[in-house]
Short mmCIF file of C-alpha atoms in Angstrom, two decimals:
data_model
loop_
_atom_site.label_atom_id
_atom_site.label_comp_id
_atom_site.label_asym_id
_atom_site.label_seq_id
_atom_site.Cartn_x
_atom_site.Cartn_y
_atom_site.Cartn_z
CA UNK A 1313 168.90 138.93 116.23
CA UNK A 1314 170.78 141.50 118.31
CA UNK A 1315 167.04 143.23 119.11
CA UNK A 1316 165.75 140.08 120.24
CA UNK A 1317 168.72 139.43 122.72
CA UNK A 1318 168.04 143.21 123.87
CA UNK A 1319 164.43 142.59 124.56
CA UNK A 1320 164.97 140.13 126.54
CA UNK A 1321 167.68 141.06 128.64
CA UNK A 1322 165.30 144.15 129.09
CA UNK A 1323 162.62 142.11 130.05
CA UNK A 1324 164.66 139.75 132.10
CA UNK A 1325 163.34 141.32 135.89
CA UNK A 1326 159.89 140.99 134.64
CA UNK A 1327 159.91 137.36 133.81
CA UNK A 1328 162.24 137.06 137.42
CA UNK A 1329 159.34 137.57 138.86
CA UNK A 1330 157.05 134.79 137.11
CA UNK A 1331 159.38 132.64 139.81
CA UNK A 1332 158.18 134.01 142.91
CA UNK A 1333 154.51 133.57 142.39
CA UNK A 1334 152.66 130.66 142.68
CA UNK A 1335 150.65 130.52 140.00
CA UNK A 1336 152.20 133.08 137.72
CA UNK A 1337 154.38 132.38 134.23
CA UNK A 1338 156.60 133.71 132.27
CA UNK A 1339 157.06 132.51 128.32
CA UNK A 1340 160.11 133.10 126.35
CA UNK A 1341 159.61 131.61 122.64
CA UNK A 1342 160.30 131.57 118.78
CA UNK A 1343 157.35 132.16 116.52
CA UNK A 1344 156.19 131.53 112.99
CA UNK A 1345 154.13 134.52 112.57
CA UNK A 1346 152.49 133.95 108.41
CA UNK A 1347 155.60 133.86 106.19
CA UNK A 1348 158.20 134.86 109.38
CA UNK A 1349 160.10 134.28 112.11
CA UNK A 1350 160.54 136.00 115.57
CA UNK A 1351 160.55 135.97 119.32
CA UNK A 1352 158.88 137.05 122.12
CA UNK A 1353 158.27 137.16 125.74
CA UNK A 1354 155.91 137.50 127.98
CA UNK A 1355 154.63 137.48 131.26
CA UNK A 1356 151.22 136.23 132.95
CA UNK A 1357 149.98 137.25 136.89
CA UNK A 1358 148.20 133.83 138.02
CA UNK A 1359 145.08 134.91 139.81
CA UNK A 1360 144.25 131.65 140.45
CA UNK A 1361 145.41 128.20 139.47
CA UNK A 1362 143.15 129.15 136.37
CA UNK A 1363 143.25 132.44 135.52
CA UNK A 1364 146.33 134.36 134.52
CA UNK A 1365 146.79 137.73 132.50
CA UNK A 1366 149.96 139.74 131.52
CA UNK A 1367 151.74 141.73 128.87
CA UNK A 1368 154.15 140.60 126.06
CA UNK A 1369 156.43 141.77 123.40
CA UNK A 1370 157.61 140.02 119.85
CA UNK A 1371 159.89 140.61 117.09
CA UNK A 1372 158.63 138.94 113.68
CA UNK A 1373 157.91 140.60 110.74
CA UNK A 1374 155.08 141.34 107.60
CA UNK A 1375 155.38 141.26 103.96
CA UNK A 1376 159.07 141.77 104.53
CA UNK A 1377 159.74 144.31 107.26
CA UNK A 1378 159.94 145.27 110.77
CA UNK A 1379 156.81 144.66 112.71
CA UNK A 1380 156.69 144.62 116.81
CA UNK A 1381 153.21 143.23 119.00
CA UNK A 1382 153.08 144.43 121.98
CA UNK A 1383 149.85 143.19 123.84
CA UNK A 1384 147.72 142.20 126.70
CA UNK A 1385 147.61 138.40 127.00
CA UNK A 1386 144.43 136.66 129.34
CA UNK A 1387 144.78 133.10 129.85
CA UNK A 1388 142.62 130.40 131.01
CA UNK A 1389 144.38 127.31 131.89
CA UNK A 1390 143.21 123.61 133.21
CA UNK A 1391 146.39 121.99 135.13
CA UNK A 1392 146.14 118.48 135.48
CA UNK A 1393 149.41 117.44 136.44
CA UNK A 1394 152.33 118.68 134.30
CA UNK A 1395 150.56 119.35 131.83
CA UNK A 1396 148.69 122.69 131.59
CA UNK A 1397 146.33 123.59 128.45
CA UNK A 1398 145.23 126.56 127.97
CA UNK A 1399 143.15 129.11 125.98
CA UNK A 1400 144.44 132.40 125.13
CA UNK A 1401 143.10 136.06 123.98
CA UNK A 1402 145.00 138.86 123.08
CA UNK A 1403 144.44 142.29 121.95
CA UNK A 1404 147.64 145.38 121.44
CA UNK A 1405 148.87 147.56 119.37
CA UNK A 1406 150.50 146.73 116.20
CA UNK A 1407 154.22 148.70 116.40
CA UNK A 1408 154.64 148.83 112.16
CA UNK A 1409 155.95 151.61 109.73
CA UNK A 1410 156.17 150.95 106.35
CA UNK A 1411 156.44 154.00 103.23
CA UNK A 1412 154.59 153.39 100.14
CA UNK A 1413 154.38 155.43 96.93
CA UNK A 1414 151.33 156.52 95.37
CA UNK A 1415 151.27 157.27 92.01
CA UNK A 1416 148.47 159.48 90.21
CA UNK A 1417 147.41 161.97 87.84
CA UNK A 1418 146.94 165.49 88.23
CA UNK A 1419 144.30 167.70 87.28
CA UNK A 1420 146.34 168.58 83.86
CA UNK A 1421 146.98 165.29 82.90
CA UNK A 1422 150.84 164.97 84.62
CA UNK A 1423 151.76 162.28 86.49
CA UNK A 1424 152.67 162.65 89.83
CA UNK A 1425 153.89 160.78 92.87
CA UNK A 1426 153.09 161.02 96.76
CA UNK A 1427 154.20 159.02 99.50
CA UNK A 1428 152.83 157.71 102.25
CA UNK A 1429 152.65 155.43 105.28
CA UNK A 1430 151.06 152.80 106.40
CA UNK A 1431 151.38 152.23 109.98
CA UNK A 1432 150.22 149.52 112.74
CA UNK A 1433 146.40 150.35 114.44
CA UNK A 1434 145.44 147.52 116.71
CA UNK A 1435 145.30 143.67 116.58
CA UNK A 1436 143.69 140.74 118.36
CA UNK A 1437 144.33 136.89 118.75
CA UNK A 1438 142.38 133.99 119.69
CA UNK A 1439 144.45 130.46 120.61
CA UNK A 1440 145.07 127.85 122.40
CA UNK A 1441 148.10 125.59 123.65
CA UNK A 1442 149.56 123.87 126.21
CA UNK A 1443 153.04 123.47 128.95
CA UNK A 1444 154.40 120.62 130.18
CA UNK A 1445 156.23 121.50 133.13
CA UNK A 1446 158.44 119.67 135.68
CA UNK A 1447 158.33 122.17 138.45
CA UNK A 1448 158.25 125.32 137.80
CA UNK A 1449 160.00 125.27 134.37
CA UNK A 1450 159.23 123.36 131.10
CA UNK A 1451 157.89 123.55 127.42
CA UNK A 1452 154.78 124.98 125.86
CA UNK A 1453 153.66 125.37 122.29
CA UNK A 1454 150.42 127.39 120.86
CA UNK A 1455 148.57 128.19 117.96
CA UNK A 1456 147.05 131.70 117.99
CA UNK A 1457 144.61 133.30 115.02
CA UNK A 1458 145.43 137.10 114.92
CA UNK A 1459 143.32 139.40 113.35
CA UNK A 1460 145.54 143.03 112.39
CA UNK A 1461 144.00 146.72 111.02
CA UNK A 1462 146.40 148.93 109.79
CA UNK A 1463 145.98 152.81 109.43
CA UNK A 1464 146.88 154.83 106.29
CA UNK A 1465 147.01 158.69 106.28
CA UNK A 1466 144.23 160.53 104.05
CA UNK A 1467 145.79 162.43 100.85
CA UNK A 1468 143.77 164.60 98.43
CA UNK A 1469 144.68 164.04 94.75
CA UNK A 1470 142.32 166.53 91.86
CA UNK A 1471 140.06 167.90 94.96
CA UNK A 1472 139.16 164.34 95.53
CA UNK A 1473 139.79 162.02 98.63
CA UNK A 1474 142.34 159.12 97.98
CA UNK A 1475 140.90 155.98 99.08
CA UNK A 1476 143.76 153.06 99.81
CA UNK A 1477 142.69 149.88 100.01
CA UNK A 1478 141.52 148.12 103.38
CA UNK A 1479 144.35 146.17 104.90
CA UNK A 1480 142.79 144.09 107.74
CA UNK A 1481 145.28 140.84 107.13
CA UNK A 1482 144.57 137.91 109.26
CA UNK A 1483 147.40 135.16 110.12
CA UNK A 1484 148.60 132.28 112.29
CA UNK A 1485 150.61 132.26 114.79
CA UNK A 1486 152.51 128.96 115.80
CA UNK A 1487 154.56 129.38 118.71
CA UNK A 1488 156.80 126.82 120.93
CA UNK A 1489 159.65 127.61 123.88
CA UNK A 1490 160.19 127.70 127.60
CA UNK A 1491 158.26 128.38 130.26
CA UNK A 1492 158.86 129.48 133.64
#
């Protein structure tokens, strides 16, 4: 909890901003990312009453440990009023570190052990939501379907390449908070 409350204060001047500009936003929000929970924030540049694109961050987690999005967010909005849905893509870089062992057997029949790591490659997201806002501020909730590739290192076992399995995992992303 104490890294969320440090992103954000670190991110505070950049959501500031969101205030200044007409058409621009700024999000801060819980998530249910899959099986966890996090936060984020982020920040859209309004081009137009319609089009807005920023950057964002998030805490949340996978299969049990540390994982950090950090991404490019382009949104297409329809204001009618106060309320303002939207459609949503995103595409970043996956901040995740996790160590794995690998057990095998050598080329005189021992068993042996290696480590290794898999680590965050890319991801992208596809969603849609919408804000209700009274002014400038209000409330906004979103669904987003994230598609994630992870990288693993390549280790030679017996004179032969170790293959690991493909770990392209795809989840939902239900978010809600405040907008600005």
């Amino acid at each position: 909890m104490k890294k969320l409350f440090l992103l954000i204060y670190m991110l505070l001047p950049l959501m500031a901003v969101s205030q200044w500009k007409t058409n621009s936003r700024g999000y801060a929000y819980l998530m249910r990312h899959s099986n966890n929970f996090g936060g984020g924030i982020m920040y859209d540049y309004g081009f137009n009453r319609y089009l807005a694109a920023g950057l964002g961050a998030e805490l949340t987690g996978y299969n049990g440990n540390l994982m950090i999005p950090t991404f490019a967010d382009l949104k297409v909005k329809y204001p009618t009023g106060m309320v303002e849905p939207f459609i949503n893509g995103q595409f970043g870089y996956n901040n995740y570190r996790v160590t794995y062992q690998y057990p095998y057997t050598d080329g005189n029949n021992n068993p042996q052990v290696t480590s290794y790591q898999k680590t965050g490659k890319y991801f992208w997201g596809v969603g849609a939501g919408a804000s209700l806002l009274v002014g400038k501020v209000g409330v906004f909730v979103s669904y987003t379907y994230r598609g994630y590739v992870y990288k693993f290192p390549k280790f030679t076992a017996n004179g032969a390449e170790v293959s690991f399995p493909d770990d392209k995992p795809n989840v939902s992303v239900i978010s809600g908070g405040i907008v600005f």
